[in-house]
PDB file of C-alpha atoms in Angstrom:
ATOM      1  CA  MET A 200       0.006  -0.006  -0.007  1.00 75.00           C
ATOM      2  CA  ALA A 201       1.199   3.518  -0.801  1.00 91.00           C
ATOM      3  CA  ALA A 202       2.230   5.799   2.048  1.00 97.00           C
ATOM      4  CA  LEU A 203      -0.015   8.333   3.687  1.00 98.00           C
ATOM      5  CA  THR A 204       1.783  11.634   3.099  1.00 98.00           C
ATOM      6  CA  ILE A 205       2.104  13.873   6.110  1.00 98.00           C
ATOM      7  CA  PHE A 206       1.926  17.596   5.214  1.00 98.00           C
ATOM      8  CA  PRO A 207       3.135  19.837   8.051  1.00 98.00           C
ATOM      9  CA  ALA A 208       1.357  23.193   7.802  1.00 97.00           C
ATOM     10  CA  ILE A 209       2.842  26.655   7.907  1.00 97.00           C
ATOM     11  CA  ASP A 210       0.074  29.288   8.006  1.00 96.00           C
ATOM     12  CA  LEU A 211       1.260  32.845   7.438  1.00 97.00           C
ATOM     13  CA  LYS A 212      -0.268  36.038   8.810  1.00 95.00           C
ATOM     14  CA  GLY A 213       1.755  39.254   8.672  1.00 95.00           C
ATOM     15  CA  GLY A 214       4.843  37.218   7.884  1.00 95.00           C
ATOM     16  CA  GLN A 215       4.472  35.176  11.139  1.00 96.00           C
ATOM     17  CA  VAL A 216       3.727  31.476  11.591  1.00 96.00           C
ATOM     18  CA  VAL A 217       0.283  31.201  13.133  1.00 95.00           C
ATOM     19  CA  ARG A 218      -2.675  28.855  13.545  1.00 90.00           C
ATOM     20  CA  LEU A 219      -6.302  29.997  13.469  1.00 84.00           C
ATOM     21  CA  ALA A 220      -9.226  28.417  15.327  1.00 81.00           C
ATOM     22  CA  GLU A 221     -12.032  27.576  12.893  1.00 74.00           C
ATOM     23  CA  GLY A 222     -10.589  29.978  10.266  1.00 76.00           C
ATOM     24  CA  ASP A 223     -11.133  33.019  12.456  1.00 82.00           C
ATOM     25  CA  MET A 224      -8.405  35.674  11.925  1.00 84.00           C
ATOM     26  CA  ALA A 225      -9.262  37.165  15.371  1.00 88.00           C
ATOM     27  CA  ARG A 226      -8.399  33.786  16.991  1.00 89.00           C
ATOM     28  CA  ALA A 227      -4.814  33.429  15.755  1.00 90.00           C
ATOM     29  CA  THR A 228      -2.040  31.868  17.859  1.00 93.00           C
ATOM     30  CA  VAL A 229       1.469  33.028  16.875  1.00 95.00           C
ATOM     31  CA  TYR A 230       4.019  30.205  16.851  1.00 95.00           C
ATOM     32  CA  GLY A 231       7.015  32.034  15.450  1.00 95.00           C
ATOM     33  CA  ASP A 232       8.267  34.882  13.300  1.00 96.00           C
ATOM     34  CA  ASP A 233      10.735  32.907  11.157  1.00 97.00           C
ATOM     35  CA  PRO A 234       8.855  30.770   8.626  1.00 98.00           C
ATOM     36  CA  ALA A 235      12.079  29.542   6.987  1.00 98.00           C
ATOM     37  CA  ALA A 236      13.387  28.250  10.324  1.00 98.00           C
ATOM     38  CA  GLN A 237      10.138  26.376  10.833  1.00 98.00           C
ATOM     39  CA  ALA A 238      10.458  24.864   7.347  1.00 98.00           C
ATOM     40  CA  ARG A 239      13.976  23.628   8.232  1.00 98.00           C
ATOM     41  CA  LEU A 240      12.687  22.012  11.448  1.00 98.00           C
ATOM     42  CA  PHE A 241      10.052  20.122   9.489  1.00 98.00           C
ATOM     43  CA  ALA A 242      12.672  19.053   6.925  1.00 98.00           C
ATOM     44  CA  ALA A 243      14.939  17.807   9.688  1.00 98.00           C
ATOM     45  CA  ALA A 244      12.072  15.649  10.982  1.00 98.00           C
ATOM     46  CA  GLY A 245      11.803  13.969   7.602  1.00 98.00           C
ATOM     47  CA  ALA A 246       8.963  15.839   5.905  1.00 98.00           C
ATOM     48  CA  ASP A 247       8.949  15.563   2.088  1.00 98.00           C
ATOM     49  CA  TRP A 248       6.077  18.068   1.683  1.00 98.00           C
ATOM     50  CA  LEU A 249       5.032  21.347   3.239  1.00 98.00           C
ATOM     51  CA  HIS A 250       1.567  22.840   3.166  1.00 98.00           C
ATOM     52  CA  VAL A 251       1.787  26.663   3.203  1.00 97.00           C
ATOM     53  CA  VAL A 252      -1.183  29.014   3.435  1.00 94.00           C
ATOM     54  CA  ASP A 253      -1.102  32.775   2.925  1.00 94.00           C
ATOM     55  CA  LEU A 254      -3.934  33.598   5.354  1.00 92.00           C
ATOM     56  CA  ASP A 255      -3.874  37.316   4.642  1.00 92.00           C
ATOM     57  CA  GLY A 256      -4.042  36.430   0.929  1.00 89.00           C
ATOM     58  CA  ALA A 257      -7.060  34.162   1.433  1.00 83.00           C
ATOM     59  CA  PHE A 258      -9.034  37.098   2.844  1.00 81.00           C
ATOM     60  CA  ALA A 259      -7.531  39.758   0.520  1.00 82.00           C
ATOM     61  CA  GLY A 260      -7.982  37.672  -2.653  1.00 76.00           C
ATOM     62  CA  GLU A 261      -4.374  38.128  -3.707  1.00 81.00           C
ATOM     63  CA  SER A 262      -0.877  37.107  -2.527  1.00 83.00           C
ATOM     64  CA  VAL A 263       0.226  39.029   0.601  1.00 88.00           C
ATOM     65  CA  ASN A 264       2.964  36.924   2.251  1.00 93.00           C
ATOM     66  CA  GLY A 265       5.026  36.330  -0.898  1.00 91.00           C
ATOM     67  CA  ALA A 266       8.372  37.121   0.709  1.00 93.00           C
ATOM     68  CA  ALA A 267       7.747  34.713   3.571  1.00 96.00           C
ATOM     69  CA  VAL A 268       6.694  31.929   1.145  1.00 95.00           C
ATOM     70  CA  GLU A 269       9.821  32.499  -0.929  1.00 95.00           C
ATOM     71  CA  SER A 270      11.972  32.137   2.183  1.00 97.00           C
ATOM     72  CA  ILE A 271      10.251  28.842   2.973  1.00 98.00           C
ATOM     73  CA  ILE A 272      10.846  27.525  -0.584  1.00 97.00           C
ATOM     74  CA  ALA A 273      14.504  28.465  -0.332  1.00 97.00           C
ATOM     75  CA  ALA A 274      14.909  26.775   3.061  1.00 98.00           C
ATOM     76  CA  PHE A 275      12.949  23.526   2.390  1.00 98.00           C
ATOM     77  CA  PRO A 276      14.555  20.869   0.218  1.00 98.00           C
ATOM     78  CA  GLY A 277      11.317  18.987  -0.422  1.00 98.00           C
ATOM     79  CA  LYS A 278       8.117  20.004  -2.221  1.00 98.00           C
ATOM     80  CA  VAL A 279       5.828  22.893  -1.223  1.00 98.00           C
ATOM     81  CA  GLN A 280       2.177  23.380  -1.968  1.00 98.00           C
ATOM     82  CA  VAL A 281       0.690  26.872  -1.418  1.00 97.00           C
ATOM     83  CA  GLY A 282      -2.792  28.229  -1.077  1.00 94.00           C
ATOM     84  CA  GLY A 283      -4.475  31.475  -0.101  1.00 90.00           C
ATOM     85  CA  GLY A 284      -5.753  34.194  -2.410  1.00 86.00           C
ATOM     86  CA  ILE A 285      -5.046  32.431  -5.691  1.00 90.00           C
ATOM     87  CA  ARG A 286      -8.023  33.489  -7.823  1.00 88.00           C
ATOM     88  CA  ASP A 287      -6.623  33.734 -11.370  1.00 92.00           C
ATOM     89  CA  ARG A 288      -4.152  32.163 -13.784  1.00 94.00           C
ATOM     90  CA  ALA A 289      -1.568  34.887 -13.220  1.00 93.00           C
ATOM     91  CA  GLY A 290      -1.569  33.989  -9.529  1.00 92.00           C
ATOM     92  CA  VAL A 291      -1.067  30.316 -10.347  1.00 95.00           C
ATOM     93  CA  ASP A 292       1.765  31.018 -12.745  1.00 95.00           C
ATOM     94  CA  ARG A 293       3.463  33.410 -10.333  1.00 92.00           C
ATOM     95  CA  TRP A 294       3.671  30.763  -7.576  1.00 93.00           C
ATOM     96  CA  LEU A 295       4.855  27.986  -9.908  1.00 95.00           C
ATOM     97  CA  ALA A 296       7.576  30.317 -11.252  1.00 93.00           C
ATOM     98  CA  ARG A 297       8.756  30.829  -7.651  1.00 92.00           C
ATOM     99  CA  GLY A 298       9.337  27.088  -7.248  1.00 94.00           C
ATOM    100  CA  VAL A 299       6.055  25.922  -5.730  1.00 96.00           C
ATOM    101  CA  GLU A 300       5.208  22.324  -6.664  1.00 98.00           C
ATOM    102  CA  ARG A 301       1.394  22.586  -6.351  1.00 98.00           C
ATOM    103  CA  VAL A 302      -1.031  25.413  -6.071  1.00 97.00           C
ATOM    104  CA  ILE A 303      -4.240  25.180  -4.002  1.00 96.00           C
ATOM    105  CA  ILE A 304      -7.298  26.926  -5.347  1.00 93.00           C
ATOM    106  CA  GLY A 305     -10.288  27.240  -3.066  1.00 82.00           C
ATOM    107  CA  THR A 306     -12.813  30.028  -3.422  1.00 72.00           C
ATOM    108  CA  ALA A 307     -12.227  30.320  -7.220  1.00 79.00           C
ATOM    109  CA  ALA A 308     -13.152  26.621  -7.636  1.00 81.00           C
ATOM    110  CA  LEU A 309     -16.712  27.478  -6.713  1.00 81.00           C
ATOM    111  CA  LYS A 310     -16.938  30.919  -8.309  1.00 84.00           C
ATOM    112  CA  ASP A 311     -14.871  30.365 -11.490  1.00 90.00           C
ATOM    113  CA  PRO A 312     -14.672  26.606 -12.118  1.00 90.00           C
ATOM    114  CA  GLU A 313     -13.627  27.021 -15.767  1.00 93.00           C
ATOM    115  CA  PHE A 314     -10.465  28.840 -14.734  1.00 94.00           C
ATOM    116  CA  VAL A 315      -9.583  25.959 -12.419  1.00 93.00           C
ATOM    117  CA  LYS A 316     -10.352  23.335 -15.022  1.00 94.00           C
ATOM    118  CA  SER A 317      -8.268  25.011 -17.723  1.00 96.00           C
ATOM    119  CA  ALA A 318      -5.353  25.462 -15.287  1.00 96.00           C
ATOM    120  CA  ALA A 319      -5.534  21.805 -14.274  1.00 96.00           C
ATOM    121  CA  ARG A 320      -5.609  20.688 -17.931  1.00 95.00           C
ATOM    122  CA  ASP A 321      -2.625  22.887 -18.822  1.00 97.00           C
ATOM    123  CA  LEU A 322      -0.670  22.008 -15.696  1.00 97.00           C
ATOM    124  CA  PRO A 323      -1.318  18.352 -14.884  1.00 95.00           C
ATOM    125  CA  GLY A 324      -0.412  17.392 -11.339  1.00 96.00           C
ATOM    126  CA  ARG A 325       0.104  20.976 -10.226  1.00 98.00           C
ATOM    127  CA  ILE A 326      -3.436  22.100  -9.200  1.00 97.00           C
ATOM    128  CA  VAL A 327      -5.105  21.128  -5.922  1.00 97.00           C
ATOM    129  CA  VAL A 328      -8.715  22.106  -5.345  1.00 94.00           C
ATOM    130  CA  GLY A 329      -9.480  23.140  -1.789  1.00 91.00           C
ATOM    131  CA  VAL A 330     -12.886  21.912  -0.712  1.00 89.00           C
ATOM    132  CA  ASP A 331     -13.724  23.605   2.591  1.00 83.00           C
ATOM    133  CA  ALA A 332     -16.840  22.390   4.325  1.00 84.00           C
ATOM    134  CA  ARG A 333     -19.045  23.415   7.181  1.00 80.00           C
ATOM    135  CA  ASP A 334     -21.712  20.802   7.953  1.00 80.00           C
ATOM    136  CA  GLY A 335     -21.281  19.245   4.494  1.00 80.00           C
ATOM    137  CA  MET A 336     -21.667  22.526   2.574  1.00 83.00           C
ATOM    138  CA  VAL A 337     -18.873  24.390   0.750  1.00 83.00           C
ATOM    139  CA  ALA A 338     -17.412  27.369   2.603  1.00 79.00           C
ATOM    140  CA  THR A 339     -15.584  30.181   0.723  1.00 68.00           C
ATOM    141  CA  GLU A 340     -13.804  33.539   1.083  1.00 57.00           C
ATOM    142  CA  GLY A 341     -11.425  32.370   3.813  1.00 49.00           C
ATOM    143  CA  TRP A 342     -14.340  30.351   5.218  1.00 49.00           C
ATOM    144  CA  ALA A 343     -16.333  33.517   5.965  1.00 56.00           C
ATOM    145  CA  ASP A 344     -19.229  32.475   3.689  1.00 69.00           C
ATOM    146  CA  VAL A 345     -21.105  29.167   3.484  1.00 71.00           C
ATOM    147  CA  SER A 346     -22.642  28.309   0.113  1.00 73.00           C
ATOM    148  CA  ASP A 347     -25.590  26.096  -0.799  1.00 82.00           C
ATOM    149  CA  VAL A 348     -23.367  23.683  -2.731  1.00 84.00           C
ATOM    150  CA  ARG A 349     -22.655  20.214  -1.320  1.00 88.00           C
ATOM    151  CA  VAL A 350     -19.009  19.152  -0.972  1.00 88.00           C
ATOM    152  CA  GLU A 351     -19.397  16.063  -3.206  1.00 90.00           C
ATOM    153  CA  ASP A 352     -21.122  18.082  -5.894  1.00 90.00           C
ATOM    154  CA  LEU A 353     -18.284  20.605  -6.065  1.00 88.00           C
ATOM    155  CA  ALA A 354     -15.678  17.817  -6.114  1.00 91.00           C
ATOM    156  CA  ARG A 355     -17.402  16.021  -8.991  1.00 91.00           C
ATOM    157  CA  ARG A 356     -17.181  19.110 -11.176  1.00 89.00           C
ATOM    158  CA  PHE A 357     -13.405  18.586 -11.415  1.00 91.00           C
ATOM    159  CA  GLU A 358     -13.468  14.837 -11.935  1.00 89.00           C
ATOM    160  CA  ASP A 359     -12.077  14.911 -15.478  1.00 87.00           C
ATOM    161  CA  ALA A 360      -9.982  18.083 -15.354  1.00 91.00           C
ATOM    162  CA  GLY A 361      -6.643  16.566 -14.310  1.00 91.00           C
ATOM    163  CA  VAL A 362      -6.739  17.984 -10.753  1.00 96.00           C
ATOM    164  CA  ALA A 363      -3.872  16.545  -8.673  1.00 97.00           C
ATOM    165  CA  ALA A 364      -5.839  16.243  -5.450  1.00 97.00           C
ATOM    166  CA  LEU A 365      -8.764  17.548  -3.457  1.00 96.00           C
ATOM    167  CA  LEU A 366      -7.890  19.170  -0.130  1.00 96.00           C
ATOM    168  CA  PHE A 367     -10.819  18.547   2.147  1.00 94.00           C
ATOM    169  CA  THR A 368     -11.045  20.700   5.307  1.00 87.00           C
ATOM    170  CA  ASP A 369     -13.733  20.416   7.917  1.00 82.00           C
ATOM    171  CA  VAL A 370     -13.863  24.085   8.997  1.00 78.00           C
ATOM    172  CA  GLY A 371     -15.682  23.295  12.220  1.00 72.00           C
ATOM    173  CA  ARG A 372     -12.725  21.284  13.440  1.00 66.00           C
ATOM    174  CA  ASP A 373      -9.783  23.240  12.073  1.00 61.00           C
ATOM    175  CA  GLY A 374      -7.320  24.375  14.705  1.00 59.00           C
ATOM    176  CA  LEU A 375      -9.378  22.904  17.530  1.00 66.00           C
ATOM    177  CA  LEU A 376      -7.684  19.504  17.955  1.00 73.00           C
ATOM    178  CA  LYS A 377     -11.097  17.757  17.927  1.00 82.00           C
ATOM    179  CA  GLY A 378      -9.862  14.899  15.783  1.00 87.00           C
ATOM    180  CA  CYS A 379      -9.955  14.559  12.028  1.00 91.00           C
ATOM    181  CA  ASN A 380     -13.346  13.950  10.397  1.00 90.00           C
ATOM    182  CA  VAL A 381     -12.250  10.610   8.972  1.00 92.00           C
ATOM    183  CA  GLU A 382     -15.738   9.490   7.995  1.00 91.00           C
ATOM    184  CA  ALA A 383     -16.543  12.572   5.859  1.00 90.00           C
ATOM    185  CA  THR A 384     -13.053  12.531   4.286  1.00 94.00           C
ATOM    186  CA  VAL A 385     -13.282   8.877   3.321  1.00 95.00           C
ATOM    187  CA  ALA A 386     -16.819   9.382   2.001  1.00 92.00           C
ATOM    188  CA  LEU A 387     -15.576  12.138  -0.296  1.00 93.00           C
ATOM    189  CA  ALA A 388     -12.610   9.995  -1.442  1.00 96.00           C
ATOM    190  CA  GLN A 389     -14.971   7.182  -2.317  1.00 95.00           C
ATOM    191  CA  ALA A 390     -17.324   9.539  -4.171  1.00 93.00           C
ATOM    192  CA  VAL A 391     -14.683  10.813  -6.611  1.00 95.00           C
ATOM    193  CA  ALA A 392     -11.714   9.416  -8.518  1.00 95.00           C
ATOM    194  CA  ILE A 393      -9.409  12.301  -7.415  1.00 96.00           C
ATOM    195  CA  PRO A 394      -7.069  11.676  -4.445  1.00 97.00           C
ATOM    196  CA  VAL A 395      -8.151  13.419  -1.257  1.00 97.00           C
ATOM    197  CA  ILE A 396      -5.956  15.133   1.382  1.00 98.00           C
ATOM    198  CA  ALA A 397      -7.531  15.323   4.887  1.00 96.00           C
ATOM    199  CA  SER A 398      -7.312  18.506   6.863  1.00 92.00           C
ATOM    200  CA  GLY A 399      -8.829  20.039   9.978  1.00 85.00           C
ATOM    201  CA  GLY A 400      -8.804  18.861  13.539  1.00 86.00           C
ATOM    202  CA  VAL A 401      -5.811  16.452  13.636  1.00 92.00           C
ATOM    203  CA  ALA A 402      -5.251  16.012  17.392  1.00 93.00           C
ATOM    204  CA  ASP A 403      -2.602  13.276  17.797  1.00 96.00           C
ATOM    205  CA  ILE A 404      -1.143  10.090  16.360  1.00 98.00           C
ATOM    206  CA  GLY A 405      -4.502   8.429  16.648  1.00 97.00           C
ATOM    207  CA  ASP A 406      -5.739  10.419  13.656  1.00 96.00           C
ATOM    208  CA  ILE A 407      -2.815   9.255  11.527  1.00 98.00           C
ATOM    209  CA  HIS A 408      -3.557   5.630  12.509  1.00 98.00           C
ATOM    210  CA  ALA A 409      -7.285   6.192  11.658  1.00 97.00           C
ATOM    211  CA  LEU A 410      -6.512   7.564   8.178  1.00 97.00           C
ATOM    212  CA  ARG A 411      -3.708   5.133   7.227  1.00 97.00           C
ATOM    213  CA  PRO A 412      -5.984   2.159   6.290  1.00 97.00           C
ATOM    214  CA  HIS A 413      -7.934   4.396   3.903  1.00 97.00           C
ATOM    215  CA  VAL A 414      -5.034   5.130   1.515  1.00 97.00           C
ATOM    216  CA  ALA A 415      -6.517   2.412  -0.736  1.00 96.00           C
ATOM    217  CA  SER A 416      -9.792   4.347  -0.773  1.00 96.00           C
ATOM    218  CA  GLY A 417      -8.116   7.401  -2.201  1.00 97.00           C
ATOM    219  CA  ILE A 418      -6.755   9.277   0.847  1.00 98.00           C
ATOM    220  CA  GLU A 419      -3.426  10.707  -0.304  1.00 98.00           C
ATOM    221  CA  GLY A 420      -2.343  12.421   2.866  1.00 98.00           C
ATOM    222  CA  VAL A 421      -3.131  14.578   5.857  1.00 98.00           C
ATOM    223  CA  ILE A 422      -2.341  18.143   6.849  1.00 96.00           C
ATOM    224  CA  THR A 423      -1.424  18.855  10.459  1.00 96.00           C
ATOM    225  CA  GLY A 424      -0.529  22.118  12.122  1.00 93.00           C
ATOM    226  CA  ARG A 425      -1.593  22.930  15.675  1.00 92.00           C
ATOM    227  CA  ALA A 426      -1.000  19.378  16.953  1.00 94.00           C
ATOM    228  CA  LEU A 427       2.638  19.658  15.810  1.00 97.00           C
ATOM    229  CA  TYR A 428       3.154  23.134  17.223  1.00 96.00           C
ATOM    230  CA  ASP A 429       1.554  22.216  20.568  1.00 94.00           C
ATOM    231  CA  GLY A 430       3.653  19.065  20.862  1.00 96.00           C
ATOM    232  CA  ARG A 431       0.707  16.698  20.756  1.00 96.00           C
ATOM    233  CA  LEU A 432       1.933  15.018  17.592  1.00 97.00           C
ATOM    234  CA  ASP A 433       5.544  14.000  16.846  1.00 98.00           C
ATOM    235  CA  LEU A 434       6.257  14.523  13.164  1.00 98.00           C
ATOM    236  CA  VAL A 435       8.894  11.736  12.979  1.00 98.00           C
ATOM    237  CA  GLU A 436       6.387   9.298  14.453  1.00 98.00           C
ATOM    238  CA  ALA A 437       3.570  10.522  12.199  1.00 98.00           C
ATOM    239  CA  ILE A 438       5.678  10.014   9.064  1.00 98.00           C
ATOM    240  CA  ALA A 439       6.642   6.523  10.199  1.00 98.00           C
ATOM    241  CA  VAL A 440       2.996   5.588  10.804  1.00 98.00           C
ATOM    242  CA  GLY A 441       2.028   7.133   7.422  1.00 98.00           C
ATOM    243  CA  GLN A 442       4.605   4.952   5.651  1.00 97.00           C
ATOM    244  CA  GLY A 443       3.145   1.919   7.376  1.00 90.00           C
TER     245      GLY A 443
END
């Protein structure tokens, strides 16, 4: 069986490494002011991938923490995927030119699906669609708005477009250490042919063990942030469990 990829998360707000509770910018915990140093720590623990989010960009609709992301890319020897505020093709191309491996598109996937589909067709393996959910419905604009579109319905729109993966986040759990919503994540993976990355609520090694058997169902990996920063999850151990 393939490995479950562990994606340590670096969320950026004002150039600092932070974590939000339930996507609320007013509930940010600052974990450091040197994103590149954090990237090096994750690399030293064995991470092959980093998940980086420009939080200011997600709310502004354009890249804000570009310099911080560039410092992470320079410091990290593995692959980096970036999301936050990427709403057009110029934004996609800009990040890829900077050395990002994959670009995550969230809000635009709902509002401008043709842009996402054309980017995915032109750039196979480079586009990840972020599917953010609150109670099974798609949330957008940095999770500030909840739509009337069901998660599975949005995901199916990109079935044949060459999307590298779906990043599924349960907004109601993100940053709260409530435990990953394994059931909903697996249900989405089984509903579509696109690999799914789990996100939101990872509390400890138990979540990694819970997701690992579902790699065969289409779960590609899991993103973890607060649990790593709070010391509840050891990255070396998580990577070992993910590799089985």
